[in-house]
XYZ file of C-alpha atoms in Angstrom:
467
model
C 17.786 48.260 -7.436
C 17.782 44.184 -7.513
C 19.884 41.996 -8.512
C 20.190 40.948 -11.925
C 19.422 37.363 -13.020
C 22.256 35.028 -14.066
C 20.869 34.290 -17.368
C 23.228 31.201 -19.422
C 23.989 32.493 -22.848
C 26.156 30.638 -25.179
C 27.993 31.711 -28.873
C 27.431 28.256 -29.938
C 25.387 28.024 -33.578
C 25.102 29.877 -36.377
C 24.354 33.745 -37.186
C 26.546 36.836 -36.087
C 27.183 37.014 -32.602
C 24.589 39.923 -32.133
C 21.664 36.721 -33.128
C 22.900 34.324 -31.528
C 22.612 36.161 -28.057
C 18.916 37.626 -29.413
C 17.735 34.301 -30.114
C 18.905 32.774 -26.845
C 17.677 35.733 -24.746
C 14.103 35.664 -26.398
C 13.878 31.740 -26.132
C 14.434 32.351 -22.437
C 11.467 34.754 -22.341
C 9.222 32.764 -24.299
C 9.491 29.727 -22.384
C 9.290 31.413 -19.317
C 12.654 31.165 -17.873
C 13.251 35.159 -17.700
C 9.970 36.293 -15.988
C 8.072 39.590 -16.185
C 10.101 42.203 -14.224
C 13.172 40.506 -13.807
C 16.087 42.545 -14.650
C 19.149 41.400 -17.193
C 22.538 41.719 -16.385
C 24.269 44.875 -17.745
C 25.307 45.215 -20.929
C 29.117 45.544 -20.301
C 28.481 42.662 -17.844
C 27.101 40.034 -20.007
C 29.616 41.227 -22.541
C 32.752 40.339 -20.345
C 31.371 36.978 -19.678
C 31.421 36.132 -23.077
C 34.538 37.600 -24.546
C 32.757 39.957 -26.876
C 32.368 43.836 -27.270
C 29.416 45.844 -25.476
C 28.281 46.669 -28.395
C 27.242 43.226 -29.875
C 25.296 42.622 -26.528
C 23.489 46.400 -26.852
C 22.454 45.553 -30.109
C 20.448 42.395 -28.719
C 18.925 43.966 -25.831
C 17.963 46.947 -28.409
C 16.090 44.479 -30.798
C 14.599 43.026 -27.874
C 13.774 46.200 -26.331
C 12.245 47.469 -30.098
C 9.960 44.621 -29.751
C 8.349 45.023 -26.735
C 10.388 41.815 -24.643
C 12.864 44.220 -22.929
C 12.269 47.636 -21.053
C 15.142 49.710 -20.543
C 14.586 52.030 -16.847
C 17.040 55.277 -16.614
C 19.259 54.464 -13.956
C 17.584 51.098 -12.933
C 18.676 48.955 -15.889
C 16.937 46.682 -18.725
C 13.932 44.374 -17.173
C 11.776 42.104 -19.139
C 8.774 43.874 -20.449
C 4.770 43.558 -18.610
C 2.824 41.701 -21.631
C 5.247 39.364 -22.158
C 3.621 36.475 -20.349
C 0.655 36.971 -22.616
C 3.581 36.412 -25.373
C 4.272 33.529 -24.179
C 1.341 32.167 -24.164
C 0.529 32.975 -27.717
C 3.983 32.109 -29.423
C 5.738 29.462 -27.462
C 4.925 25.616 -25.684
C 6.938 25.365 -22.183
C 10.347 24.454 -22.174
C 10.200 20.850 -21.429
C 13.224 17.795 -21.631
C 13.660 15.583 -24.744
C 11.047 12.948 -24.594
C 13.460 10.167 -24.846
C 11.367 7.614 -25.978
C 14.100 5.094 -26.452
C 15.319 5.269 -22.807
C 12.820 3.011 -20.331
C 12.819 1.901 -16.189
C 12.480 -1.015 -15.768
C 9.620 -3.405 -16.175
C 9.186 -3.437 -12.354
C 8.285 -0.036 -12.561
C 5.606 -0.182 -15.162
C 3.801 -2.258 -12.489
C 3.871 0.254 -10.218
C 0.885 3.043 -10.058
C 2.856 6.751 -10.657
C 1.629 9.528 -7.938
C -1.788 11.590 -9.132
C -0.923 15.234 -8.522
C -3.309 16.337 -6.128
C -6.412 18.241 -7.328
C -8.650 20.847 -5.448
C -9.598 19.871 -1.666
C -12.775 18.428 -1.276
C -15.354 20.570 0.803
C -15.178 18.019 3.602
C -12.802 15.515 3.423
C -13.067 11.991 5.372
C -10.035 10.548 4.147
C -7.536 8.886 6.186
C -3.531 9.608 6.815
C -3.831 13.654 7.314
C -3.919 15.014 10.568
C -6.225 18.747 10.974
C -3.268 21.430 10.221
C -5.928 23.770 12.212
C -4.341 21.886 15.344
C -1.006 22.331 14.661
C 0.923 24.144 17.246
C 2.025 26.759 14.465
C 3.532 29.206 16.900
C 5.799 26.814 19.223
C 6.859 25.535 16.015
C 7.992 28.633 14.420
C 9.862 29.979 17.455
C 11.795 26.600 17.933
C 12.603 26.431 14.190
C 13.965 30.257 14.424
C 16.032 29.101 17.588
C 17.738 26.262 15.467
C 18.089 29.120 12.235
C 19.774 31.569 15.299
C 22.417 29.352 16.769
C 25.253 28.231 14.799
C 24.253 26.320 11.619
C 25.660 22.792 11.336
C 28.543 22.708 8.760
C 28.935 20.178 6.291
C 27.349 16.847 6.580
C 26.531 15.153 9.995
C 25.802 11.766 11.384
C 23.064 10.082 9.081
C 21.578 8.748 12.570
C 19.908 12.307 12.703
C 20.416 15.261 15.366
C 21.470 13.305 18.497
C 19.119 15.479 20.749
C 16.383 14.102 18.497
C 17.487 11.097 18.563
C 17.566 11.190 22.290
C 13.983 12.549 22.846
C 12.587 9.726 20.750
C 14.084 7.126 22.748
C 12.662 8.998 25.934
C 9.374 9.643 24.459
C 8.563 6.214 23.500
C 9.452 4.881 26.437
C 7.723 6.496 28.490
C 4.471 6.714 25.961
C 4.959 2.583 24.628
C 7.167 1.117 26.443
C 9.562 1.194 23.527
C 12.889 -0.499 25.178
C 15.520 2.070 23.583
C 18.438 4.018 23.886
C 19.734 7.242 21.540
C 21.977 4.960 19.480
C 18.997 2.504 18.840
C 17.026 5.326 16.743
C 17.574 6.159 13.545
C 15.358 9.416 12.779
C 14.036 9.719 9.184
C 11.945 11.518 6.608
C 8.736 9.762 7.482
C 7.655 6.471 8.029
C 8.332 5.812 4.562
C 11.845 6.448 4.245
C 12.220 3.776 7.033
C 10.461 1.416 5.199
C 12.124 2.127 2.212
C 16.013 1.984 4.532
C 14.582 -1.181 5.769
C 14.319 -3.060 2.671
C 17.797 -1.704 1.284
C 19.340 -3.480 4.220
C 17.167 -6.998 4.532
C 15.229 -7.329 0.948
C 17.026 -9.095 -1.535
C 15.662 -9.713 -5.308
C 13.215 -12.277 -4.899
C 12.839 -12.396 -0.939
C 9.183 -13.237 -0.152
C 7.950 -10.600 2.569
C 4.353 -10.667 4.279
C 2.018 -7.786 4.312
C -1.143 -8.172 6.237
C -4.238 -8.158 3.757
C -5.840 -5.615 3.786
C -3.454 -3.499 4.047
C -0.971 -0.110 4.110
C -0.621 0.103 -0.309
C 2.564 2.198 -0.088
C 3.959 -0.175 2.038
C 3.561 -3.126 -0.428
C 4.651 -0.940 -3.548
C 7.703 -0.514 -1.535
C 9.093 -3.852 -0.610
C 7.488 -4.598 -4.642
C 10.112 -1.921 -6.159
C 12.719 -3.531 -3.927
C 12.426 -6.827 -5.693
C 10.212 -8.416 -3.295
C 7.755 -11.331 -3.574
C 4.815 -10.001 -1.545
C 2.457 -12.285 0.256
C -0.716 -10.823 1.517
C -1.975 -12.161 4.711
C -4.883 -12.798 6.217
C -6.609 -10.607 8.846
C -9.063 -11.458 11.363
C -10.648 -9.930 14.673
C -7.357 -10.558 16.687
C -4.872 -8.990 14.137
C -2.310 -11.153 11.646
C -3.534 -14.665 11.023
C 0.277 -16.090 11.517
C -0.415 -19.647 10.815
C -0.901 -18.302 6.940
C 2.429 -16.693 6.561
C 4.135 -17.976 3.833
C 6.843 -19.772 5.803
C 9.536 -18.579 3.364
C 9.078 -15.273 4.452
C 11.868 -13.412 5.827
C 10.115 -10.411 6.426
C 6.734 -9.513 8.231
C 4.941 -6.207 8.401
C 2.361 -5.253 10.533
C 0.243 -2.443 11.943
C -0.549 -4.686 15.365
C -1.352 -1.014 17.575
C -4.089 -0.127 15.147
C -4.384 -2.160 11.846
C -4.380 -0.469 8.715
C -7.196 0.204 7.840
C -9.369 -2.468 9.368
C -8.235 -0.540 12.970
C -7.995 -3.277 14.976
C -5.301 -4.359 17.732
C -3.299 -7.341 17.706
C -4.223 -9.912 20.816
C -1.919 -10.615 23.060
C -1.763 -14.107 22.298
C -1.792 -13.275 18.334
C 1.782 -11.203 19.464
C 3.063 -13.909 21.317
C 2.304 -16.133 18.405
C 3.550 -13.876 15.336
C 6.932 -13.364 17.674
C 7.689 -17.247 18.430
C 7.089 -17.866 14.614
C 9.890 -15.298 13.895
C 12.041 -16.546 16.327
C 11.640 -19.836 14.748
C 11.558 -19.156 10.823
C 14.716 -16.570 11.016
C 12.232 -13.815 9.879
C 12.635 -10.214 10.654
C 9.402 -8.070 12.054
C 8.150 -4.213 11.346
C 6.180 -3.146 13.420
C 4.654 0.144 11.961
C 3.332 2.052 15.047
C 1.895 4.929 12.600
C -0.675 6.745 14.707
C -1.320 4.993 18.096
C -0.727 7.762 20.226
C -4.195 8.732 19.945
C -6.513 6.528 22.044
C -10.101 6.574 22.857
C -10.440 3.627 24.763
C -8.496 0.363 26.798
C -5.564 0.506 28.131
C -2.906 0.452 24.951
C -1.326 -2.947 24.647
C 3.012 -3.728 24.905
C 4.488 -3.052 20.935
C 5.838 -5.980 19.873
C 9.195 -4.528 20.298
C 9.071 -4.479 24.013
C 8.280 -8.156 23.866
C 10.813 -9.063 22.050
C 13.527 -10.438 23.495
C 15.745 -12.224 20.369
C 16.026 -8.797 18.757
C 13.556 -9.675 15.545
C 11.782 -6.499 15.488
C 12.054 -3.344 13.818
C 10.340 -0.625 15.202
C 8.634 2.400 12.742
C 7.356 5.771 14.100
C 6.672 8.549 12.749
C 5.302 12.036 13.623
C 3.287 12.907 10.398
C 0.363 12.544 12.171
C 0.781 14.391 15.668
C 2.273 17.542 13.715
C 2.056 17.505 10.205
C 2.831 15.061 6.861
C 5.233 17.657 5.512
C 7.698 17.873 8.305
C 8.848 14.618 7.051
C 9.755 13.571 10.905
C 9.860 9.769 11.427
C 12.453 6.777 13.055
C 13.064 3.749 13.353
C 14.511 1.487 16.681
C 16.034 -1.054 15.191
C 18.605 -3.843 16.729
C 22.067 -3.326 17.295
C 22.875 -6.200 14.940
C 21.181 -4.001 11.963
C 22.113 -0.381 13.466
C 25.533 -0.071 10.670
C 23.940 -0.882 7.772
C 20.856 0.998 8.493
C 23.226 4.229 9.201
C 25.123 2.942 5.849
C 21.871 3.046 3.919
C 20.782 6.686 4.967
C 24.518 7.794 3.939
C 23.979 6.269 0.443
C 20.717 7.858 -0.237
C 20.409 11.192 1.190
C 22.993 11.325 4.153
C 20.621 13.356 6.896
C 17.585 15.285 6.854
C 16.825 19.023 7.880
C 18.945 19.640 10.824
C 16.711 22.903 11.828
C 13.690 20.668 12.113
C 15.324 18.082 13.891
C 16.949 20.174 16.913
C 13.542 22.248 16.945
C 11.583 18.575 17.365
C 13.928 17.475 19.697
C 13.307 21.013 21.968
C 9.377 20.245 21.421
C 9.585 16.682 22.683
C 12.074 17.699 25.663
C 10.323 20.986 27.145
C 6.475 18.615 27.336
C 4.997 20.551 23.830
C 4.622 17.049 22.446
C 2.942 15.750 25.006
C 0.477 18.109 25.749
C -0.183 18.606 22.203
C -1.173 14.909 21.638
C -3.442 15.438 24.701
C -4.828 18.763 23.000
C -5.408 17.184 19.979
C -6.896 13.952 21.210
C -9.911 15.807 23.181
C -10.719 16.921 19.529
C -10.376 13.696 17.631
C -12.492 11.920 20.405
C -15.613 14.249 19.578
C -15.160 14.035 15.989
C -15.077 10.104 16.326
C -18.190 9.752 18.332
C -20.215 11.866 15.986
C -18.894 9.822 13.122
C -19.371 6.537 15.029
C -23.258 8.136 16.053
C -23.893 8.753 12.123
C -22.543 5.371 10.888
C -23.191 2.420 13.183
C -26.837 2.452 12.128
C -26.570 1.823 8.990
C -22.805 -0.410 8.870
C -21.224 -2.821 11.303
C -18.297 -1.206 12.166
C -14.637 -2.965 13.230
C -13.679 -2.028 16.070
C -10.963 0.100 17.151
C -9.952 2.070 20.173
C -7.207 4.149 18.648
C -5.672 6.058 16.129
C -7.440 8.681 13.328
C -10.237 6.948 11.156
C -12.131 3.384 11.624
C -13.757 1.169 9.332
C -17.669 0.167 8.326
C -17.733 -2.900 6.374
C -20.654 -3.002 4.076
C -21.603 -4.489 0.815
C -20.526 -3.818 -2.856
C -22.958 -0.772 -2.850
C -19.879 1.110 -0.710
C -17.974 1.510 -3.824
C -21.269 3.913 -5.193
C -21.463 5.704 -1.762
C -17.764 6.929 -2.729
C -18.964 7.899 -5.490
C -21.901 9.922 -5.051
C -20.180 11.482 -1.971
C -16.968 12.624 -4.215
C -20.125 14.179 -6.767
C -21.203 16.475 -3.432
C -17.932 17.779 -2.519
C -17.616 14.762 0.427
C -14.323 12.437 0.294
C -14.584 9.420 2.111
C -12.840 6.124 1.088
C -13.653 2.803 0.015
C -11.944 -0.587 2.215
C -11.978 -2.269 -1.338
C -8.779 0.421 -2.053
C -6.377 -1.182 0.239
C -7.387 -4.814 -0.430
C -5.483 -6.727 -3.047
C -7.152 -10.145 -5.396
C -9.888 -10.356 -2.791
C -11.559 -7.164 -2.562
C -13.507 -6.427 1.346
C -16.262 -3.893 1.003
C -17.076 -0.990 3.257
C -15.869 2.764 4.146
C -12.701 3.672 5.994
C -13.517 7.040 7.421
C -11.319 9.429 8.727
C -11.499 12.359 11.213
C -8.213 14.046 11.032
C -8.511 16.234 7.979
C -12.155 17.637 8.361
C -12.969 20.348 10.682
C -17.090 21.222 10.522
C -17.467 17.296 10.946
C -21.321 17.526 11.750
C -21.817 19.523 8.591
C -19.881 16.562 6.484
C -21.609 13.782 8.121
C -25.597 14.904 6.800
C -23.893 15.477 3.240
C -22.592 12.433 3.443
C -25.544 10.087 4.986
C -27.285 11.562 2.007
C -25.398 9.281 -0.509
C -25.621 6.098 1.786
C-alpha cells in the first residue's frame, strides 16, 4: 500500500465543517492537484490534523465517494476515482495564481524578449549551440554520478567556488588544452557560461556602465549586461576579429568570442589581441573572453586565449562544458583575477550559493581519469565529417567566413537568406538566419550548425531544395 498524499485542508469559510472539507477536497481534484489513483489520507488521520471528529471527515469522503471523485479499496484505503481527469476537463480551468495586473517589473524588462517554450524538434535541425546527445558518453556518466550518490553526501552548504576537485581539473585541463595560466583558487565553476556572465556583471556592471559587445554577436550575452543596467555598444567585426579602434572608449567592459567568433566563426589575429589587450590596459577596461566551444578544431594550430597574454590581470576567462557533454548539465567556470576572486565567490553566495555537488565531483573524476579528453577527440572525428559535407553542399552557392573551429560556420548571402529559413522551417529543416544575431544593421546569410543533426546528408538535399 502507498503512501498517502499530504493534501492542505483548511476550516476557514463558511458552511458546516463536513462542506468546507468537501469543497476543498473536490477543488483539489478538479484542478488537478489530487491526481487519478492517488490515495487520501485516512479518515481518522485527516481528522486529527484538524481538530475535528472522524465522522465529519467520513461524511466528505462519502459524498465524494457517492459521486464518483473518491473510490474507497477494502483494506487499501480511499484513492481518487479513474474518470476523474475527464472531470476535470469538463468542469474546471487549471488552478493558476491571481493575475495581478496592478503589480509590474520594471520597464527594463519589458525591453527584454521572454523565453519561447520550445515546440516539437524539427526533422533535421541545423541550428547552432546544441551538441549531438547521441555522442554523449551516457554510460561513464551514469557510473561517475552513482559514485558521487554512493559516497558520503555533502552536508549543508559548501564553498560557492564549486567542488574543489572540479575546480582543480579545470585549471589542469585548460592548461594543458589552452594554455589557460591557472590555479584551483583562480576558477570559479558555474551553471553554464551564462551564470558567469550573469556573476560577472553583478560584480563590475554598474547602472549605466557602457560595455562592448562585438556586432554581430552572442544575443543572450547582450540581454544580459542590458538587464544589468548596462549601456551596450555593438562593435564592429571584420576578418581579423574585434575592430578595437571603434570601442566606445568609455567602455569599461569588453566581450568577445576571439577563439571562434560568434557566429561569424572567425579567430581573432594575433595582432588584433595584442591590440584589444594594450587598449584595456590603457582605458581601465575589463575583458571576457568567452571561450564557448573551441575545443573542437578542424584546422591551424589554435591561437594563445587572451588570458594567457595577459599580463596586467584585465581578463576574465568563460568556459563552459555545454557543448562537449550536454546543455543541461549546467557545467561552466570562470578564471578570473585574484583582484576579482571575493566578490565573484560573494556573488555566487548571494544568488544560489553552489551548484549540484554530484555532478561536480563526477566531472571532476571524468576530466582527471582522461574521459574528457578522449571524448572531445571522439566527438571531433564526427563533427569534422559532418562539417565537410556541409561545407561541400554550401560553398557553391554562398561565400562562406571562415573558421577552423568550433560547431557551426557561417554563409553570408543576400536578403533572400531570410526566405531560405523560411521555406526550410516549412520542410521540417531548421537552419538559422546571421540577420538573428545582428542588431540596427542587419548582415545576411545562414549560420549552420552540425552539432544537433545526426543523418546530416539526408538534411543537406532537403535543405539545398529551399536555397
Amino acid at each position: 500500500m502507498g503512501q498517502s498524499v499530504d493534501v492542505h485542508v483548511t476550516l476557514a469559510g463558511r458552511g458546516d465543517l463536513t462542506a468546507r472539507i468537501y469543497r476543498q477536497l473536490l477543488d483539489a481534484i478538479l484542478d488537478g492537484r489530487l491526481r487519478t489513483g492517488e490515495r487520501l489520507p485516512p479518515t481518522r488521520e485527516l481528522a486529527a490534523s484538524l481538530e475535528v471528529s472522524r465522522n465529519t471527515v467520513a461524511a466528505a469522503y462519502d459524498r465524494l465517494t457517492a459521486e464518483g471523485f473518491l473510490v474507497g479499496r477494502v483494506g487499501a484505503g480511499t484513492f481518487v476515482a479513474d474518470g476523474s481527469v475527464t472531470r476535470v476537463e469538463a468542469r474546471a480551468a487549471a488552478r493558476r495564481a491571481p493575475a495581478g495586473r496592478s503589480v509590474r517589473p520594471r520597464r527594463l524588462w519589458t525591453t527584454i524578449p521572454a523565453p519561447v517554450p520550445p515546440g516539437p524538434p524539427p526533422e533535421f535541425d541545423f541550428r547552432v549551440g546544441t551538441p549531438d546527445p547521441g555522442l554523449f558518453p551516457a554510460r561513464e556518466w551514469r557510473r561517475l554520478v552513482t559514485a558521487e550518490l554512493r559516497a558520503a553526501p555533502t552536508v549543508g552548504y559548501t564553498d560557492p567556488a564549486g567542488h574543489a576537485g572540479l575546480r582543480a581539473a579545470i585549471a589542469r585541463h585548460v592548461g594543458v588544452a589552452r594554455s589557460v595560466r591557472a590555479g584551483a583558487d583562480d576558477v570559479l565553476v558555474t551553471q553554464g557560461a551564462q551564470q558567469a556572465l550573469d556573476l560577472i556583471s553583478r560584480v563590475l556592471i554598474e547602472p549605466g556602465t557602457c560595455v562592448a559587445v562585438e556586432e554581430p554577436g552572442y544575443p543572450p550575452a547582450r540581454r544580459l549586461f542590458h538587464s544589468h543596467g548596462a549601456r551596450v555598444a555593438g562593435v564592429p567585426v571584420d576578418g581579423e576579429g574585434l575592430v578595437v579602434e571603434a570601442i566606445p572608449p568609455d567602455a569599461r567592459l569588453v566581450y568577445v568570442t576571439p577563439s571562434h567568433q560568434f557566429p561569424l566563426g572567425t579567430a581573432m589575429s594575433p595582432g588584433r589581441r595584442a591590440a584589444l589587450l594594450d587598449w584595456a590596459e590603457r582605458h581601465r577596461t575589463v575583458i571576457v573572453e568567452d571561450d564557448y566551444d573551441s575545443e573542437y578544431r578542424f584546422s591551424d594550430r589554435p591561437l594563445e586565449p587572451l588570458q594567457s597574454l595577459d599580463r596586467a590581470g584585465r581578463v576574465v576567462y568563460v568556459g563552459s562544458f555545454s557543448k562537449t557533454m550536454l546543455p543541461a548539465l549546467r557545467l561552466g567556470f570562470l578564471v578570473a583575477p585574484a583582484s576579482l576572486r571575493d566578490a565573484l565567490r560573494t556573488a555566487r553566495q548571494l544568488t544560489d550559493w553552489h551548484g549540484d555537488m554530484a555532478a561536480q565531483g563526477a566531472m571532476a573524476r571524468f576530466i582527471s581519469d582522461g574521459l574528457l579528453a578522449r571524448h572531445i577527440r571522439r566527438a571531433s572525428r564526427e563533427y569534422a565529417a559532418r562539417r565537410e559535407l556541409i561545407i561541400a553542399a554550401v560553398v557553391d552557392r554562398f561565400e562562406l567566413v571562415p573558421s577552423a573551429a568550433g560547431l557551426h560556420l557561417c554563409a553570408r548571402s543576400g536578403p533572400e537568406a531570410v526566405d531560405i529559413v523560411a521555406r526550410a522551417a516549412a520542410v521540417g529543416v531548421a537552419v538559422e538566419s546571421l540577420a538573428n544575431y545582428c542588431g540596427d544593421a542587419p548582415q545576411h546569410g545562414l549560420v549552420i550548425g552540425w552539432g544537433a543533426v545526426s543523418e546530416v546528408a539526408a538534411g543537406l538535399r532537403r535543405l539545398r531544395e529551399c536555397f
